[in-house]
mmCIF file of C-alpha atoms and ligand atoms in Angstrom:
data_model
loop_
_atom_site.group_PDB
_atom_site.id
_atom_site.type_symbol
_atom_site.label_atom_id
_atom_site.label_comp_id
_atom_site.label_asym_id
_atom_site.label_seq_id
_atom_site.Cartn_x
_atom_site.Cartn_y
_atom_site.Cartn_z
ATOM 1 C CA GLY A 603 52.776 170.981 63.837
ATOM 2 C CA SER A 604 52.826 174.095 62.080
ATOM 3 C CA LEU A 605 53.772 177.409 64.553
ATOM 4 C CA ASN A 606 52.480 180.673 62.786
ATOM 5 C CA ILE A 607 52.450 184.218 63.596
ATOM 6 C CA ASP A 608 48.715 185.504 63.180
ATOM 7 C CA TYR A 609 48.455 189.100 61.895
ATOM 8 C CA VAL A 610 44.537 189.597 62.082
ATOM 9 C CA TYR A 611 42.800 192.723 60.488
ATOM 10 C CA SER A 612 39.132 193.498 61.730
ATOM 11 C CA LEU A 613 37.167 194.849 58.827
ATOM 12 C CA ASP A 614 33.309 195.235 58.069
ATOM 13 C CA HIS A 615 33.372 192.814 55.748
ATOM 14 C CA LEU A 616 35.954 190.428 53.845
ATOM 15 C CA VAL A 617 37.674 192.132 50.947
ATOM 16 C CA LEU A 618 36.133 191.162 47.394
ATOM 17 C CA PRO A 619 38.378 191.028 44.554
ATOM 18 C CA GLY A 620 39.749 193.748 43.360
ATOM 19 C CA GLU A 621 38.124 196.109 46.163
ATOM 20 C CA THR A 622 40.717 197.706 48.626
ATOM 21 C CA ILE A 623 39.593 198.523 52.279
ATOM 22 C CA SER A 624 40.484 199.867 55.642
ATOM 23 C CA SER A 625 41.159 198.431 58.816
ATOM 24 C CA ASN A 626 41.516 200.017 61.765
ATOM 25 C CA ARG A 627 42.383 197.273 64.170
ATOM 26 C CA ARG A 628 45.314 194.784 63.321
ATOM 27 C CA ASP A 629 46.486 192.071 66.523
ATOM 28 C CA ILE A 630 49.095 190.101 66.351
ATOM 29 C CA PHE A 631 48.520 186.542 68.030
ATOM 30 C CA CYS A 632 50.246 183.129 68.344
ATOM 31 C CA GLY A 633 48.642 180.602 66.081
ATOM 32 C CA GLY A 634 49.205 177.869 63.464
ATOM 33 C CA LYS A 635 46.915 174.813 63.908
ATOM 34 C CA GLY A 636 50.013 172.682 65.471
ATOM 35 C CA LEU A 637 50.484 175.319 68.222
ATOM 36 C CA ASN A 638 46.640 176.221 68.650
ATOM 37 C CA GLN A 639 46.027 172.370 68.666
ATOM 38 C CA SER A 640 48.670 172.087 71.208
ATOM 39 C CA ILE A 641 47.726 174.611 73.899
ATOM 40 C CA ALA A 642 44.138 172.979 73.200
ATOM 41 C CA PHE A 643 45.194 169.743 74.447
ATOM 42 C CA ALA A 644 47.529 170.669 76.914
ATOM 43 C CA LYS A 645 44.716 172.836 78.791
ATOM 44 C CA ALA A 646 42.746 170.091 78.655
ATOM 45 C CA GLY A 647 45.229 168.420 80.563
ATOM 46 C CA ALA A 648 47.821 166.195 78.483
ATOM 47 C CA LYS A 649 51.299 166.074 78.437
ATOM 48 C CA VAL A 650 52.051 167.189 75.090
ATOM 49 C CA TYR A 651 55.409 167.819 73.323
ATOM 50 C CA GLN A 652 55.591 170.282 70.244
ATOM 51 C CA ALA A 653 57.870 169.282 67.251
ATOM 52 C CA GLY A 654 58.180 172.063 64.223
ATOM 53 C CA LYS A 655 60.598 174.893 63.170
ATOM 54 C CA VAL A 656 60.176 178.683 63.789
ATOM 55 C CA GLY A 657 62.582 181.450 62.140
ATOM 56 C CA GLN A 658 64.619 183.790 64.277
ATOM 57 C CA ASP A 659 60.923 185.927 64.543
ATOM 58 C CA GLY A 660 59.349 183.076 66.411
ATOM 59 C CA LYS A 661 60.514 183.586 70.328
ATOM 60 C CA LEU A 662 56.767 184.838 70.908
ATOM 61 C CA LEU A 663 55.585 181.176 69.563
ATOM 62 C CA LEU A 664 57.881 179.543 71.807
ATOM 63 C CA ASP A 665 56.643 181.477 74.808
ATOM 64 C CA VAL A 666 53.005 181.174 74.512
ATOM 65 C CA LEU A 667 53.521 177.547 73.976
ATOM 66 C CA GLU A 668 55.945 177.009 77.334
ATOM 67 C CA ARG A 669 53.552 179.235 79.642
ATOM 68 C CA HIS A 670 50.727 176.518 78.258
ATOM 69 C CA GLY A 671 52.893 173.809 79.366
ATOM 70 C CA VAL A 672 53.607 172.753 76.323
ATOM 71 C CA ASP A 673 57.238 170.987 76.038
ATOM 72 C CA CYS A 674 59.160 172.861 73.250
ATOM 73 C CA SER A 675 62.235 170.611 73.213
ATOM 74 C CA TYR A 676 61.404 169.617 69.922
ATOM 75 C CA VAL A 677 61.066 172.857 68.188
ATOM 76 C CA GLN A 678 64.278 174.204 66.075
ATOM 77 C CA THR A 679 64.852 177.720 65.627
ATOM 78 C CA ILE A 680 66.253 178.390 62.429
ATOM 79 C CA GLU A 681 67.556 180.911 60.044
ATOM 80 C CA GLY A 682 64.448 183.091 57.753
ATOM 81 C CA ALA A 683 60.812 183.823 58.690
ATOM 82 C CA SER A 684 58.554 181.908 60.641
ATOM 83 C CA GLY A 685 55.204 180.655 59.150
ATOM 84 C CA HIS A 686 52.825 183.414 59.406
ATOM 85 C CA THR A 687 49.011 184.113 57.916
ATOM 86 C CA ILE A 688 47.461 187.215 57.136
ATOM 87 C CA ILE A 689 43.523 186.852 58.496
ATOM 88 C CA GLN A 690 40.804 188.866 57.949
ATOM 89 C CA VAL A 691 37.604 189.009 60.354
ATOM 90 C CA ASP A 692 34.230 190.556 59.936
ATOM 91 C CA ARG A 693 31.795 191.801 61.903
ATOM 92 C CA LYS A 694 30.047 188.439 62.197
ATOM 93 C CA GLY A 695 33.348 186.854 63.255
ATOM 94 C CA GLU A 696 33.722 184.877 59.636
ATOM 95 C CA ASN A 697 37.109 184.709 58.803
ATOM 96 C CA SER A 698 39.660 184.301 55.521
ATOM 97 C CA ILE A 699 43.269 183.248 55.998
ATOM 98 C CA ILE A 700 46.264 183.756 53.746
ATOM 99 C CA LEU A 701 49.182 181.304 55.042
ATOM 100 C CA TYR A 702 52.809 181.693 54.235
ATOM 101 C CA GLY A 703 54.856 178.285 55.821
ATOM 102 C CA GLY A 704 57.935 179.594 55.976
ATOM 103 C CA ALA A 705 59.546 177.454 58.556
ATOM 104 C CA ASN A 706 56.774 175.232 58.779
ATOM 105 C CA ARG A 707 57.958 173.766 55.237
ATOM 106 C CA MET A 708 61.460 173.444 56.469
ATOM 107 C CA ILE A 709 60.773 170.292 58.264
ATOM 108 C CA THR A 710 62.733 167.272 56.253
ATOM 109 C CA PRO A 711 62.625 163.386 56.699
ATOM 110 C CA GLU A 712 65.524 163.061 58.518
ATOM 111 C CA ASP A 713 63.920 165.868 61.529
ATOM 112 C CA VAL A 714 61.164 163.476 61.421
ATOM 113 C CA THR A 715 63.149 160.404 62.238
ATOM 114 C CA GLU A 716 65.367 162.092 65.100
ATOM 115 C CA VAL A 717 61.940 163.528 66.687
ATOM 116 C CA LEU A 718 59.839 160.417 66.467
ATOM 117 C CA SER A 719 63.290 158.230 68.003
ATOM 118 C CA HIS A 720 61.723 159.933 71.594
ATOM 119 C CA PHE A 721 58.250 158.428 71.327
ATOM 120 C CA THR A 722 56.776 155.209 71.436
ATOM 121 C CA ALA A 723 54.395 152.630 70.754
ATOM 122 C CA GLY A 724 51.121 154.215 72.633
ATOM 123 C CA ASP A 725 51.895 157.871 72.093
ATOM 124 C CA VAL A 726 49.563 159.815 70.074
ATOM 125 C CA VAL A 727 50.810 162.277 67.137
ATOM 126 C CA VAL A 728 48.335 164.664 66.054
ATOM 127 C CA LEU A 729 48.756 165.941 62.426
ATOM 128 C CA GLN A 730 47.599 169.266 60.445
ATOM 129 C CA ASN A 731 48.858 169.950 56.671
ATOM 130 C CA GLU A 732 50.682 172.938 57.313
ATOM 131 C CA ILE A 733 53.803 171.365 57.686
ATOM 132 C CA SER A 734 56.402 169.177 54.955
ATOM 133 C CA SER A 735 57.765 165.915 55.773
ATOM 134 C CA LEU A 736 54.135 164.639 56.603
ATOM 135 C CA LYS A 737 54.115 161.568 55.104
ATOM 136 C CA GLU A 738 57.165 160.362 56.510
ATOM 137 C CA ILE A 739 55.454 161.561 59.788
ATOM 138 C CA ILE A 740 52.590 159.191 58.704
ATOM 139 C CA LEU A 741 54.587 156.281 57.818
ATOM 140 C CA GLN A 742 57.505 156.083 60.476
ATOM 141 C CA ALA A 743 54.504 156.786 63.538
ATOM 142 C CA HIS A 744 52.728 154.059 62.208
ATOM 143 C CA ASP A 745 55.848 151.637 61.967
ATOM 144 C CA LYS A 746 56.653 152.984 66.044
ATOM 145 C CA GLY A 747 52.671 151.963 66.587
ATOM 146 C CA MET A 748 51.828 155.379 67.608
ATOM 147 C CA LYS A 749 48.354 156.418 67.135
ATOM 148 C CA ILE A 750 48.099 159.139 64.823
ATOM 149 C CA ILE A 751 45.410 161.723 64.603
ATOM 150 C CA PHE A 752 45.033 163.830 61.474
ATOM 151 C CA ASN A 753 43.445 167.147 60.708
ATOM 152 C CA PRO A 754 43.833 167.481 56.689
ATOM 153 C CA ALA A 755 43.284 171.219 56.869
ATOM 154 C CA PRO A 756 43.990 173.063 54.522
ATOM 155 C CA PHE A 757 42.922 170.382 52.288
ATOM 156 C CA GLU A 758 44.880 169.824 48.943
ATOM 157 C CA GLN A 759 44.252 167.098 46.469
ATOM 158 C CA LYS A 760 47.500 165.641 47.159
ATOM 159 C CA LEU A 761 46.901 164.576 50.617
ATOM 160 C CA LEU A 762 45.058 162.064 49.235
ATOM 161 C CA GLU A 763 47.894 159.948 48.136
ATOM 162 C CA TYR A 764 49.222 160.107 51.396
ATOM 163 C CA PRO A 765 48.538 156.346 53.444
ATOM 164 C CA LEU A 766 45.560 157.638 55.113
ATOM 165 C CA GLU A 767 44.551 154.029 55.731
ATOM 166 C CA TYR A 768 47.233 154.303 58.516
ATOM 167 C CA ILE A 769 45.294 157.215 60.715
ATOM 168 C CA ASP A 770 43.607 156.043 63.681
ATOM 169 C CA LEU A 771 41.252 159.131 63.316
ATOM 170 C CA LEU A 772 40.558 161.761 61.098
ATOM 171 C CA ILE A 773 39.387 165.178 61.948
ATOM 172 C CA VAL A 774 37.065 166.911 59.303
ATOM 173 C CA ASN A 775 35.123 170.245 59.190
ATOM 174 C CA GLU A 776 32.190 169.691 56.436
ATOM 175 C CA VAL A 777 34.504 171.370 53.945
ATOM 176 C CA GLU A 778 37.592 169.142 54.149
ATOM 177 C CA GLY A 779 35.578 166.200 54.655
ATOM 178 C CA GLY A 780 33.740 167.274 51.350
ATOM 179 C CA GLN A 781 36.788 167.538 49.478
ATOM 180 C CA CYS A 782 38.342 164.318 50.893
ATOM 181 C CA SER A 783 35.485 161.967 50.127
ATOM 182 C CA GLY A 784 33.500 163.831 47.059
ATOM 183 C CA LYS A 785 30.286 163.894 49.265
ATOM 184 C CA THR A 786 28.393 166.755 50.537
ATOM 185 C CA GLU A 787 26.050 165.093 52.813
ATOM 186 C CA PRO A 788 27.168 164.226 56.210
ATOM 187 C CA LYS A 789 26.328 160.790 56.906
ATOM 188 C CA GLU A 790 28.118 159.935 53.154
ATOM 189 C CA ILE A 791 31.198 161.852 54.047
ATOM 190 C CA LEU A 792 31.671 159.768 56.995
ATOM 191 C CA THR A 793 30.829 156.248 55.904
ATOM 192 C CA THR A 794 32.427 157.193 52.266
ATOM 193 C CA LEU A 795 35.805 158.135 54.319
ATOM 194 C CA TYR A 796 35.212 155.287 56.575
ATOM 195 C CA ASN A 797 34.718 152.417 54.274
ATOM 196 C CA ARG A 798 38.015 153.911 51.971
ATOM 197 C CA TYR A 799 40.727 154.178 54.662
ATOM 198 C CA HIS A 800 39.167 152.373 57.570
ATOM 199 C CA THR A 801 39.904 155.029 59.927
ATOM 200 C CA ALA A 802 37.694 156.437 62.371
ATOM 201 C CA VAL A 803 36.188 159.871 61.026
ATOM 202 C CA LEU A 804 34.662 162.813 63.265
ATOM 203 C CA LEU A 805 32.999 165.637 61.322
ATOM 204 C CA THR A 806 32.576 169.128 62.451
ATOM 205 C CA LEU A 807 29.519 171.079 61.275
ATOM 206 C CA GLY A 808 29.641 174.554 62.834
ATOM 207 C CA LYS A 809 26.121 175.188 63.976
ATOM 208 C CA GLU A 810 24.806 171.612 63.553
ATOM 209 C CA GLY A 811 27.374 170.315 65.919
ATOM 210 C CA ALA A 812 29.525 167.349 65.227
ATOM 211 C CA MET A 813 29.261 163.828 64.080
ATOM 212 C CA TYR A 814 31.589 160.606 64.577
ATOM 213 C CA TYR A 815 31.868 157.074 62.959
ATOM 214 C CA ASP A 816 34.210 154.362 63.494
ATOM 215 C CA GLY A 817 32.355 151.943 61.294
ATOM 216 C CA ASP A 818 29.873 150.471 64.301
ATOM 217 C CA ASP A 819 28.844 153.937 65.945
ATOM 218 C CA MET A 820 27.548 156.773 64.047
ATOM 219 C CA GLU A 821 27.272 159.443 67.076
ATOM 220 C CA SER A 822 26.153 163.171 67.086
ATOM 221 C CA HIS A 823 26.224 165.844 69.383
ATOM 222 C CA PRO A 824 24.710 169.446 68.927
ATOM 223 C CA ILE A 825 26.833 172.719 69.564
ATOM 224 C CA TYR A 826 26.410 174.757 73.009
ATOM 225 C CA PRO A 827 25.397 177.954 71.787
ATOM 226 C CA SER A 828 27.551 180.952 72.321
ATOM 227 C CA ASN A 829 28.462 184.358 71.737
ATOM 228 C CA VAL A 830 30.617 184.435 68.448
ATOM 229 C CA VAL A 831 33.536 186.863 68.226
ATOM 230 C CA ASP A 832 35.983 185.038 65.851
ATOM 231 C CA THR A 833 35.801 181.827 64.684
ATOM 232 C CA THR A 834 39.716 181.562 64.135
ATOM 233 C CA ALA A 835 41.048 178.358 65.704
ATOM 234 C CA ALA A 836 37.741 176.519 66.771
ATOM 235 C CA GLY A 837 38.563 173.836 65.263
ATOM 236 C CA ASP A 838 41.551 173.620 66.534
ATOM 237 C CA THR A 839 40.584 173.797 69.879
ATOM 238 C CA PHE A 840 37.650 171.319 69.724
ATOM 239 C CA THR A 841 40.586 169.436 67.938
ATOM 240 C CA GLY A 842 42.711 169.368 71.129
ATOM 241 C CA TYR A 843 39.714 168.892 73.625
ATOM 242 C CA PHE A 844 38.424 166.086 71.779
ATOM 243 C CA SER A 845 42.012 164.096 71.542
ATOM 244 C CA ASN A 846 42.458 164.985 75.432
ATOM 245 C CA ALA A 847 38.777 162.825 75.917
ATOM 246 C CA LEU A 848 39.789 160.264 73.648
ATOM 247 C CA LEU A 849 42.961 159.386 75.192
HETATM 248 O O1 RIB B 928 42.955 177.323 62.134
HETATM 249 C C1 RIB B 928 43.570 177.981 62.628
HETATM 250 C C2 RIB B 928 44.747 178.746 62.355
HETATM 251 O O2 RIB B 928 45.077 178.128 60.834
HETATM 252 C C3 RIB B 928 45.058 179.948 62.284
HETATM 253 O O3 RIB B 928 45.635 180.199 63.916
HETATM 254 C C4 RIB B 928 46.514 180.251 61.441
HETATM 255 O O4 RIB B 928 47.809 180.239 61.848
HETATM 256 C C5 RIB B 928 46.102 178.918 60.620
HETATM 257 O O5 RIB B 928 47.158 178.212 60.818
#
């Protein structure tokens, strides 16, 4: 999974095309969908190994993972910069994100083979779309009989060429679900994706809660209302806890 240093700028509103605005607050957080999901998964109680790559500036990322009990034996530190993001957060807690892949994009098929040699049938691999060699991970993990949970975020058209029929659970929000399925209505997103890939699908719907479909049951669950401060990584936290509940 991905590991990013998140540079978070607090703003009155998200910057518009051609506009320059000042921010009087910048926070630096550890992030990346992979790191966020690993920490949530570990906090929920699972034994979690993070695999991936960071640059020379990535020690803070390893430190925070280890503090939360995530095993980082399969994270390599390489020359160059770690992945990073520039995140704007407005007064309502909405965000927009620029992602620079950095070391996350240096993962090779050989790295995948090496890391997966330590895992076996029954283990679960949780993936997001912020690293290189994703297709190789899906193919090799499937060959080993591992369970694969895939959060195709951020969405890119080329993801649809991957062997998504090998995924055991797809986790998407409404935007990604729409992009993957070509549909807009939640039930149609779920049934279209299930019928196409025969994989269970979990669809998160913001304040409308979440829905799930695995060919038999279509379930939905409302939200627990809370005071929104910053929605960054809310989906990742949900993914980590849901994955643990599933285990
Ligand atoms: O999902 C939130 C994450 O997306 C942030 O931590 C950022 O690094 C981006 O990867």
